[in-house]
Amino acid sequence: MSLETSLADGQIRYNPLFIDGSVHSRPDAETITISSASTTQIIGRVAAATINDADAAVAAARRAFDAPSGWAHWQPQERAAALRRLADQLTARSSETARLVSAQNGMPYSTAVAFEGNVPAGILQYYAALIEGSTTEETRAGATDRSTLVHRKPLGVIALILPWNFPQTLTFFKLAPALAAGNTVVIKPSSETLLDSGLLAEAIMAAGIPAGVINILPGGDDIGSYLVTHPGVDKVSFTGSTTVGREIASRAGSLLRPVTLELGGKSAAIILGDADLETHAEAMFTASLLNNGQTCFASTRILAPRRRYNEVVEFYGQLAAKAVIGDALNPATQIGPMVSEAHRRNVEGYIALGRAEGARLVTGGGRPDVGPGWFVEPTVFADVDNSAVIAQEEIFGPVLALIPYGDEAEAVRLANDSSYGLGGTVWSSDQEHALRVARQIQTGTIGINHYLPAPDAPYGGVKNSGMGRELGPEGLAQYQELHSIYL
């Protein structure tokens, strides 16, 4: 399968419906239209999977898992070698993957290269090394003269339901450990970002991954909903909104089906009194405005000490005002468009609400004159009360709320006064000082003077930000079940 561009209209036409090792054509199927976030023009059409396709994908994954010589029975070294081959194939397609993601969801191309182009292969390499260097069995000595053999087994068929903001990176947060553990998968990518799924299917075939081990279903919410309760699925892993995550948890819970949920966030950036703002300017931009603010872990609540509050307001106002806004495919762009017109309206609704709540608009608040795309100016509000809607609800756009605090005890209280707990940052010239503060924050992850998840460390949230962990050895364990054999 290769990407083919029609010279007549510039649209990319191919089908990422990938079941049992091959691409399936559906000439008469309902199509999903893919538009460029930067130009609003249609750039591709993808045939939507049907319920019958979902059944076929789950059946193929089950066969690949259950076969006596199937993926689950491969030695860790064999699976590791296959993961490395897939990593190599992704690397060979990294620039095209970055281009497609950037065109679809508005991610700045430089960000897409760093994340969508490079991170998936790195995660595969990490899990390949992990399973080669670990064992799936251990013998534990008991209190008596008997012992127990604890065996870690793959779960079976895993349904992966993905979002549009980091489509390939977040796919491999789930796919790499699921495969490493010996599971087979059915992937349901977001309908906003499907073109890159075709490249993934191409890489899977080129890497020689056995038929049925990975299946891809382009489709709408109906396909994801169907997979959640499909009798052939053994676990669901979902990244997306808290509202949808709750529904998935409820439906899976009634079946006693395990789930991993990576949901929303409203993370706090705590600026301590000794923080050097200029030194960390680039890291602060990344922590709060990465991918146009369309990032679940973004530190969008900025907590600043009152004695430096005006300085911090000025700093973040300039950080936003000086950001280069433009076409996502321009390598110089720092802030691209929102993923869709509907999402831009949602972000603009929050900006209007911030004004209505009495927050002071420092910069932004409108639409930049940079083209026809779904752009929103990076927006900074000051004098925000932590109870305000723009400080409590996830906006998922380039909107920052600056909140003053008195002492560090108040900073910790404000940071924890949130229904979310996914990410966060602490900024200080004294790492030990920052570490003491970071340990008090109720969140699954937090960074000191920067924020980026690491492949070898568990990533996930508390409270309304989800349940379970991805990445690290803990991420592998999410795709294994424990089998105790009493000797």
PDB file of N, CA and C in Angstrom, residues 7-85:
ATOM      1  N   LEU A   7      -3.769  14.353  -8.633  1.00  0.00           N
ATOM      2  CA  LEU A   7      -3.340  15.646  -9.146  1.00  0.00           C
ATOM      3  C   LEU A   7      -4.531  16.537  -9.465  1.00  0.00           C
ATOM      4  N   ALA A   8      -5.707  15.948  -9.604  1.00  0.00           N
ATOM      5  CA  ALA A   8      -6.880  16.735  -9.966  1.00  0.00           C
ATOM      6  C   ALA A   8      -7.320  17.649  -8.829  1.00  0.00           C
ATOM      7  N   ASP A   9      -7.305  17.161  -7.598  1.00  0.00           N
ATOM      8  CA  ASP A   9      -7.811  17.981  -6.497  1.00  0.00           C
ATOM      9  C   ASP A   9      -6.876  18.019  -5.288  1.00  0.00           C
ATOM     10  N   GLY A  10      -5.712  17.366  -5.393  1.00  0.00           N
ATOM     11  CA  GLY A  10      -4.752  17.413  -4.297  1.00  0.00           C
ATOM     12  C   GLY A  10      -5.113  16.573  -3.098  1.00  0.00           C
ATOM     13  N   GLN A  11      -6.152  15.758  -3.213  1.00  0.00           N
ATOM     14  CA  GLN A  11      -6.580  14.952  -2.076  1.00  0.00           C
ATOM     15  C   GLN A  11      -5.802  13.640  -2.007  1.00  0.00           C
ATOM     16  N   ILE A  12      -5.512  13.235  -0.786  1.00  0.00           N
ATOM     17  CA  ILE A  12      -4.831  11.969  -0.554  1.00  0.00           C
ATOM     18  C   ILE A  12      -5.896  10.883  -0.462  1.00  0.00           C
ATOM     19  N   ARG A  13      -5.788   9.879  -1.301  1.00  0.00           N
ATOM     20  CA  ARG A  13      -6.818   8.844  -1.353  1.00  0.00           C
ATOM     21  C   ARG A  13      -6.185   7.474  -1.093  1.00  0.00           C
ATOM     22  N   TYR A  14      -6.513   6.915   0.013  1.00  0.00           N
ATOM     23  CA  TYR A  14      -6.133   5.541   0.294  1.00  0.00           C
ATOM     24  C   TYR A  14      -6.950   5.079   1.489  1.00  0.00           C
ATOM     25  N   ASN A  15      -6.898   3.800   1.746  1.00  0.00           N
ATOM     26  CA  ASN A  15      -7.768   3.239   2.775  1.00  0.00           C
ATOM     27  C   ASN A  15      -6.940   2.622   3.894  1.00  0.00           C
ATOM     28  N   PRO A  16      -7.003   3.177   5.117  1.00  0.00           N
ATOM     29  CA  PRO A  16      -6.255   2.588   6.230  1.00  0.00           C
ATOM     30  C   PRO A  16      -7.005   1.469   6.951  1.00  0.00           C
ATOM     31  N   LEU A  17      -8.088   0.969   6.348  1.00  0.00           N
ATOM     32  CA  LEU A  17      -8.803  -0.156   6.947  1.00  0.00           C
ATOM     33  C   LEU A  17      -7.928  -1.400   6.805  1.00  0.00           C
ATOM     34  N   PHE A  18      -7.350  -1.830   7.914  1.00  0.00           N
ATOM     35  CA  PHE A  18      -6.303  -2.850   7.902  1.00  0.00           C
ATOM     36  C   PHE A  18      -6.722  -3.993   8.824  1.00  0.00           C
ATOM     37  N   ILE A  19      -7.047  -5.137   8.227  1.00  0.00           N
ATOM     38  CA  ILE A  19      -7.555  -6.281   8.988  1.00  0.00           C
ATOM     39  C   ILE A  19      -6.827  -7.539   8.548  1.00  0.00           C
ATOM     40  N   ASP A  20      -6.342  -8.284   9.530  1.00  0.00           N
ATOM     41  CA  ASP A  20      -5.726  -9.588   9.274  1.00  0.00           C
ATOM     42  C   ASP A  20      -4.571  -9.497   8.274  1.00  0.00           C
ATOM     43  N   GLY A  21      -3.781  -8.435   8.387  1.00  0.00           N
ATOM     44  CA  GLY A  21      -2.569  -8.335   7.598  1.00  0.00           C
ATOM     45  C   GLY A  21      -2.709  -7.721   6.230  1.00  0.00           C
ATOM     46  N   SER A  22      -3.901  -7.247   5.869  1.00  0.00           N
ATOM     47  CA  SER A  22      -4.053  -6.651   4.540  1.00  0.00           C
ATOM     48  C   SER A  22      -5.021  -5.480   4.584  1.00  0.00           C
ATOM     49  N   VAL A  23      -4.879  -4.603   3.597  1.00  0.00           N
ATOM     50  CA  VAL A  23      -5.756  -3.442   3.469  1.00  0.00           C
ATOM     51  C   VAL A  23      -7.026  -3.870   2.746  1.00  0.00           C
ATOM     52  N   HIS A  24      -8.166  -3.426   3.259  1.00  0.00           N
ATOM     53  CA  HIS A  24      -9.456  -3.811   2.686  1.00  0.00           C
ATOM     54  C   HIS A  24     -10.080  -2.619   1.973  1.00  0.00           C
ATOM     55  N   SER A  25     -10.520  -2.837   0.772  1.00  0.00           N
ATOM     56  CA  SER A  25     -11.146  -1.777  -0.014  1.00  0.00           C
ATOM     57  C   SER A  25     -12.657  -1.810   0.180  1.00  0.00           C
ATOM     58  N   ARG A  26     -13.234  -0.629   0.372  1.00  0.00           N
ATOM     59  CA  ARG A  26     -14.687  -0.507   0.505  1.00  0.00           C
ATOM     60  C   ARG A  26     -15.158   0.593  -0.443  1.00  0.00           C
ATOM     61  N   PRO A  27     -15.225   0.306  -1.756  1.00  0.00           N
ATOM     62  CA  PRO A  27     -15.586   1.353  -2.725  1.00  0.00           C
ATOM     63  C   PRO A  27     -16.948   1.977  -2.467  1.00  0.00           C
ATOM     64  N   ASP A  28     -17.885   1.197  -1.929  1.00  0.00           N
ATOM     65  CA  ASP A  28     -19.243   1.704  -1.722  1.00  0.00           C
ATOM     66  C   ASP A  28     -19.493   2.119  -0.279  1.00  0.00           C
ATOM     67  N   ALA A  29     -18.429   2.182   0.532  1.00  0.00           N
ATOM     68  CA  ALA A  29     -18.599   2.482   1.956  1.00  0.00           C
ATOM     69  C   ALA A  29     -18.817   3.976   2.175  1.00  0.00           C
ATOM     70  N   GLU A  30     -19.412   4.278   3.306  1.00  0.00           N
ATOM     71  CA  GLU A  30     -19.515   5.668   3.738  1.00  0.00           C
ATOM     72  C   GLU A  30     -18.096   6.207   3.955  1.00  0.00           C
ATOM     73  N   THR A  31     -17.874   7.449   3.571  1.00  0.00           N
ATOM     74  CA  THR A  31     -16.521   8.002   3.685  1.00  0.00           C
ATOM     75  C   THR A  31     -16.443   9.054   4.788  1.00  0.00           C
ATOM     76  N   ILE A  32     -15.253   9.169   5.356  1.00  0.00           N
ATOM     77  CA  ILE A  32     -14.947  10.195   6.345  1.00  0.00           C
ATOM     78  C   ILE A  32     -14.082  11.233   5.657  1.00  0.00           C
ATOM     79  N   THR A  33     -14.484  12.479   5.735  1.00  0.00           N
ATOM     80  CA  THR A  33     -13.760  13.561   5.084  1.00  0.00           C
ATOM     81  C   THR A  33     -12.718  14.128   6.037  1.00  0.00           C
ATOM     82  N   ILE A  34     -11.499  14.277   5.545  1.00  0.00           N
ATOM     83  CA  ILE A  34     -10.402  14.823   6.340  1.00  0.00           C
ATOM     84  C   ILE A  34     -10.045  16.196   5.780  1.00  0.00           C
ATOM     85  N   SER A  35     -10.023  17.213   6.650  1.00  0.00           N
ATOM     86  CA  SER A  35      -9.720  18.579   6.227  1.00  0.00           C
ATOM     87  C   SER A  35      -8.416  19.058   6.841  1.00  0.00           C
ATOM     88  N   SER A  36      -7.785  20.003   6.168  1.00  0.00           N
ATOM     89  CA  SER A  36      -6.592  20.657   6.697  1.00  0.00           C
ATOM     90  C   SER A  36      -7.003  21.696   7.716  1.00  0.00           C
ATOM     91  N   ALA A  37      -6.423  21.628   8.917  1.00  0.00           N
ATOM     92  CA  ALA A  37      -6.734  22.616   9.943  1.00  0.00           C
ATOM     93  C   ALA A  37      -6.218  23.994   9.560  1.00  0.00           C
ATOM     94  N   SER A  38      -5.170  24.058   8.730  1.00  0.00           N
ATOM     95  CA  SER A  38      -4.562  25.335   8.367  1.00  0.00           C
ATOM     96  C   SER A  38      -5.276  26.027   7.214  1.00  0.00           C
ATOM     97  N   THR A  39      -5.875  25.245   6.318  1.00  0.00           N
ATOM     98  CA  THR A  39      -6.516  25.842   5.141  1.00  0.00           C
ATOM     99  C   THR A  39      -8.019  25.625   5.102  1.00  0.00           C
ATOM    100  N   THR A  40      -8.534  24.706   5.900  1.00  0.00           N
ATOM    101  CA  THR A  40      -9.939  24.256   5.959  1.00  0.00           C
ATOM    102  C   THR A  40     -10.331  23.472   4.706  1.00  0.00           C
ATOM    103  N   GLN A  41      -9.399  23.244   3.781  1.00  0.00           N
ATOM    104  CA  GLN A  41      -9.708  22.506   2.559  1.00  0.00           C
ATOM    105  C   GLN A  41      -9.685  21.002   2.813  1.00  0.00           C
ATOM    106  N   ILE A  42     -10.495  20.270   2.067  1.00  0.00           N
ATOM    107  CA  ILE A  42     -10.500  18.811   2.163  1.00  0.00           C
ATOM    108  C   ILE A  42      -9.189  18.287   1.585  1.00  0.00           C
ATOM    109  N   ILE A  43      -8.498  17.450   2.343  1.00  0.00           N
ATOM    110  CA  ILE A  43      -7.232  16.882   1.866  1.00  0.00           C
ATOM    111  C   ILE A  43      -7.292  15.363   1.732  1.00  0.00           C
ATOM    112  N   GLY A  44      -8.382  14.756   2.121  1.00  0.00           N
ATOM    113  CA  GLY A  44      -8.473  13.312   1.980  1.00  0.00           C
ATOM    114  C   GLY A  44      -9.842  12.783   2.332  1.00  0.00           C
ATOM    115  N   ARG A  45     -10.121  11.608   1.856  1.00  0.00           N
ATOM    116  CA  ARG A  45     -11.363  10.902   2.190  1.00  0.00           C
ATOM    117  C   ARG A  45     -10.999   9.460   2.512  1.00  0.00           C
ATOM    118  N   VAL A  46     -11.586   8.940   3.557  1.00  0.00           N
ATOM    119  CA  VAL A  46     -11.264   7.596   4.031  1.00  0.00           C
ATOM    120  C   VAL A  46     -12.558   6.808   4.169  1.00  0.00           C
ATOM    121  N   ALA A  47     -12.561   5.586   3.685  1.00  0.00           N
ATOM    122  CA  ALA A  47     -13.730   4.718   3.837  1.00  0.00           C
ATOM    123  C   ALA A  47     -13.894   4.328   5.298  1.00  0.00           C
ATOM    124  N   ALA A  48     -15.095   4.486   5.820  1.00  0.00           N
ATOM    125  CA  ALA A  48     -15.364   4.192   7.226  1.00  0.00           C
ATOM    126  C   ALA A  48     -15.606   2.703   7.430  1.00  0.00           C
ATOM    127  N   ALA A  49     -15.040   2.182   8.497  1.00  0.00           N
ATOM    128  CA  ALA A  49     -15.270   0.776   8.855  1.00  0.00           C
ATOM    129  C   ALA A  49     -16.712   0.574   9.311  1.00  0.00           C
ATOM    130  N   THR A  50     -17.199  -0.630   9.126  1.00  0.00           N
ATOM    131  CA  THR A  50     -18.543  -0.998   9.551  1.00  0.00           C
ATOM    132  C   THR A  50     -18.466  -1.905  10.785  1.00  0.00           C
ATOM    133  N   ILE A  51     -19.613  -2.182  11.340  1.00  0.00           N
ATOM    134  CA  ILE A  51     -19.682  -3.120  12.463  1.00  0.00           C
ATOM    135  C   ILE A  51     -19.162  -4.494  12.037  1.00  0.00           C
ATOM    136  N   ASN A  52     -19.472  -4.889  10.801  1.00  0.00           N
ATOM    137  CA  ASN A  52     -18.952  -6.169  10.301  1.00  0.00           C
ATOM    138  C   ASN A  52     -17.431  -6.153  10.231  1.00  0.00           C
ATOM    139  N   ASP A  53     -16.865  -5.009   9.849  1.00  0.00           N
ATOM    140  CA  ASP A  53     -15.412  -4.889   9.836  1.00  0.00           C
ATOM    141  C   ASP A  53     -14.837  -5.032  11.242  1.00  0.00           C
ATOM    142  N   ALA A  54     -15.531  -4.438  12.210  1.00  0.00           N
ATOM    143  CA  ALA A  54     -15.068  -4.546  13.603  1.00  0.00           C
ATOM    144  C   ALA A  54     -15.075  -6.000  14.052  1.00  0.00           C
ATOM    145  N   ASP A  55     -16.137  -6.714  13.708  1.00  0.00           N
ATOM    146  CA  ASP A  55     -16.195  -8.142  14.055  1.00  0.00           C
ATOM    147  C   ASP A  55     -15.042  -8.904  13.406  1.00  0.00           C
ATOM    148  N   ALA A  56     -14.759  -8.592  12.148  1.00  0.00           N
ATOM    149  CA  ALA A  56     -13.681  -9.270  11.433  1.00  0.00           C
ATOM    150  C   ALA A  56     -12.320  -8.951  12.055  1.00  0.00           C
ATOM    151  N   ALA A  57     -12.133  -7.709  12.483  1.00  0.00           N
ATOM    152  CA  ALA A  57     -10.860  -7.315  13.086  1.00  0.00           C
ATOM    153  C   ALA A  57     -10.646  -8.010  14.421  1.00  0.00           C
ATOM    154  N   VAL A  58     -11.679  -8.060  15.241  1.00  0.00           N
ATOM    155  CA  VAL A  58     -11.566  -8.740  16.535  1.00  0.00           C
ATOM    156  C   VAL A  58     -11.315 -10.234  16.326  1.00  0.00           C
ATOM    157  N   ALA A  59     -12.010 -10.824  15.348  1.00  0.00           N
ATOM    158  CA  ALA A  59     -11.806 -12.255  15.064  1.00  0.00           C
ATOM    159  C   ALA A  59     -10.381 -12.515  14.595  1.00  0.00           C
ATOM    160  N   ALA A  60      -9.843 -11.634  13.762  1.00  0.00           N
ATOM    161  CA  ALA A  60      -8.466 -11.803  13.286  1.00  0.00           C
ATOM    162  C   ALA A  60      -7.480 -11.690  14.433  1.00  0.00           C
ATOM    163  N   ALA A  61      -7.715 -10.725  15.321  1.00  0.00           N
ATOM    164  CA  ALA A  61      -6.839 -10.567  16.487  1.00  0.00           C
ATOM    165  C   ALA A  61      -6.917 -11.782  17.400  1.00  0.00           C
ATOM    166  N   ARG A  62      -8.112 -12.353  17.528  1.00  0.00           N
ATOM    167  CA  ARG A  62      -8.279 -13.543  18.379  1.00  0.00           C
ATOM    168  C   ARG A  62      -7.533 -14.728  17.787  1.00  0.00           C
ATOM    169  N   ARG A  63      -7.621 -14.907  16.484  1.00  0.00           N
ATOM    170  CA  ARG A  63      -6.900 -16.014  15.857  1.00  0.00           C
ATOM    171  C   ARG A  63      -5.396 -15.852  16.032  1.00  0.00           C
ATOM    172  N   ALA A  64      -4.916 -14.634  15.841  1.00  0.00           N
ATOM    173  CA  ALA A  64      -3.478 -14.391  15.972  1.00  0.00           C
ATOM    174  C   ALA A  64      -2.997 -14.613  17.401  1.00  0.00           C
ATOM    175  N   PHE A  65      -3.898 -14.384  18.372  1.00  0.00           N
ATOM    176  CA  PHE A  65      -3.521 -14.589  19.778  1.00  0.00           C
ATOM    177  C   PHE A  65      -3.613 -16.060  20.166  1.00  0.00           C
ATOM    178  N   ASP A  66      -4.671 -16.732  19.730  1.00  0.00           N
ATOM    179  CA  ASP A  66      -4.933 -18.096  20.185  1.00  0.00           C
ATOM    180  C   ASP A  66      -4.115 -19.160  19.464  1.00  0.00           C
ATOM    181  N   ALA A  67      -3.609 -18.875  18.291  1.00  0.00           N
ATOM    182  CA  ALA A  67      -2.882 -19.887  17.518  1.00  0.00           C
ATOM    183  C   ALA A  67      -1.727 -20.461  18.336  1.00  0.00           C
ATOM    184  N   PRO A  68      -1.520 -21.780  18.304  1.00  0.00           N
ATOM    185  CA  PRO A  68      -0.452 -22.410  19.097  1.00  0.00           C
ATOM    186  C   PRO A  68       0.926 -21.805  18.837  1.00  0.00           C
ATOM    187  N   SER A  69       1.145 -21.337  17.614  1.00  0.00           N
ATOM    188  CA  SER A  69       2.428 -20.693  17.307  1.00  0.00           C
ATOM    189  C   SER A  69       2.260 -19.184  17.147  1.00  0.00           C
ATOM    190  N   GLY A  70       1.163 -18.659  17.698  1.00  0.00           N
ATOM    191  CA  GLY A  70       0.822 -17.261  17.518  1.00  0.00           C
ATOM    192  C   GLY A  70       1.672 -16.309  18.343  1.00  0.00           C
ATOM    193  N   TRP A  71       1.352 -15.023  18.205  1.00  0.00           N
ATOM    194  CA  TRP A  71       2.128 -13.939  18.807  1.00  0.00           C
ATOM    195  C   TRP A  71       2.319 -14.124  20.306  1.00  0.00           C
ATOM    196  N   ALA A  72       1.303 -14.579  21.006  1.00  0.00           N
ATOM    197  CA  ALA A  72       1.393 -14.748  22.465  1.00  0.00           C
ATOM    198  C   ALA A  72       2.424 -15.794  22.855  1.00  0.00           C
ATOM    199  N   HIS A  73       2.739 -16.708  21.941  1.00  0.00           N
ATOM    200  CA  HIS A  73       3.663 -17.796  22.253  1.00  0.00           C
ATOM    201  C   HIS A  73       5.077 -17.532  21.730  1.00  0.00           C
ATOM    202  N   TRP A  74       5.281 -16.409  21.083  1.00  0.00           N
ATOM    203  CA  TRP A  74       6.627 -16.076  20.647  1.00  0.00           C
ATOM    204  C   TRP A  74       7.508 -15.815  21.860  1.00  0.00           C
ATOM    205  N   GLN A  75       8.764 -16.143  21.748  1.00  0.00           N
ATOM    206  CA  GLN A  75       9.721 -15.816  22.803  1.00  0.00           C
ATOM    207  C   GLN A  75       9.922 -14.301  22.862  1.00  0.00           C
ATOM    208  N   PRO A  76      10.200 -13.767  24.051  1.00  0.00           N
ATOM    209  CA  PRO A  76      10.400 -12.312  24.160  1.00  0.00           C
ATOM    210  C   PRO A  76      11.424 -11.774  23.164  1.00  0.00           C
ATOM    211  N   GLN A  77      12.481 -12.540  22.899  1.00  0.00           N
ATOM    212  CA  GLN A  77      13.496 -12.082  21.967  1.00  0.00           C
ATOM    213  C   GLN A  77      12.936 -11.965  20.543  1.00  0.00           C
ATOM    214  N   GLU A  78      12.021 -12.868  20.188  1.00  0.00           N
ATOM    215  CA  GLU A  78      11.411 -12.803  18.865  1.00  0.00           C
ATOM    216  C   GLU A  78      10.495 -11.589  18.745  1.00  0.00           C
ATOM    217  N   ARG A  79       9.696 -11.357  19.784  1.00  0.00           N
ATOM    218  CA  ARG A  79       8.829 -10.181  19.756  1.00  0.00           C
ATOM    219  C   ARG A  79       9.657  -8.900  19.746  1.00  0.00           C
ATOM    220  N   ALA A  80      10.732  -8.885  20.520  1.00  0.00           N
ATOM    221  CA  ALA A  80      11.593  -7.698  20.556  1.00  0.00           C
ATOM    222  C   ALA A  80      12.162  -7.392  19.172  1.00  0.00           C
ATOM    223  N   ALA A  81      12.577  -8.415  18.463  1.00  0.00           N
ATOM    224  CA  ALA A  81      13.119  -8.215  17.120  1.00  0.00           C
ATOM    225  C   ALA A  81      12.056  -7.640  16.183  1.00  0.00           C
ATOM    226  N   ALA A  82      10.814  -8.116  16.329  1.00  0.00           N
ATOM    227  CA  ALA A  82       9.725  -7.601  15.500  1.00  0.00           C
ATOM    228  C   ALA A  82       9.425  -6.143  15.843  1.00  0.00           C
ATOM    229  N   LEU A  83       9.463  -5.804  17.126  1.00  0.00           N
ATOM    230  CA  LEU A  83       9.236  -4.414  17.522  1.00  0.00           C
ATOM    231  C   LEU A  83      10.313  -3.510  16.935  1.00  0.00           C
ATOM    232  N   ARG A  84      11.538  -3.984  16.917  1.00  0.00           N
ATOM    233  CA  ARG A  84      12.630  -3.165  16.343  1.00  0.00           C
ATOM    234  C   ARG A  84      12.464  -3.007  14.832  1.00  0.00           C
ATOM    235  N   ARG A  85      11.994  -4.046  14.168  1.00  0.00           N
ATOM    236  CA  ARG A  85      11.749  -3.908  12.722  1.00  0.00           C
ATOM    237  C   ARG A  85      10.660  -2.867  12.465  1.00  0.00           C
TER     238      ARG A  85
END
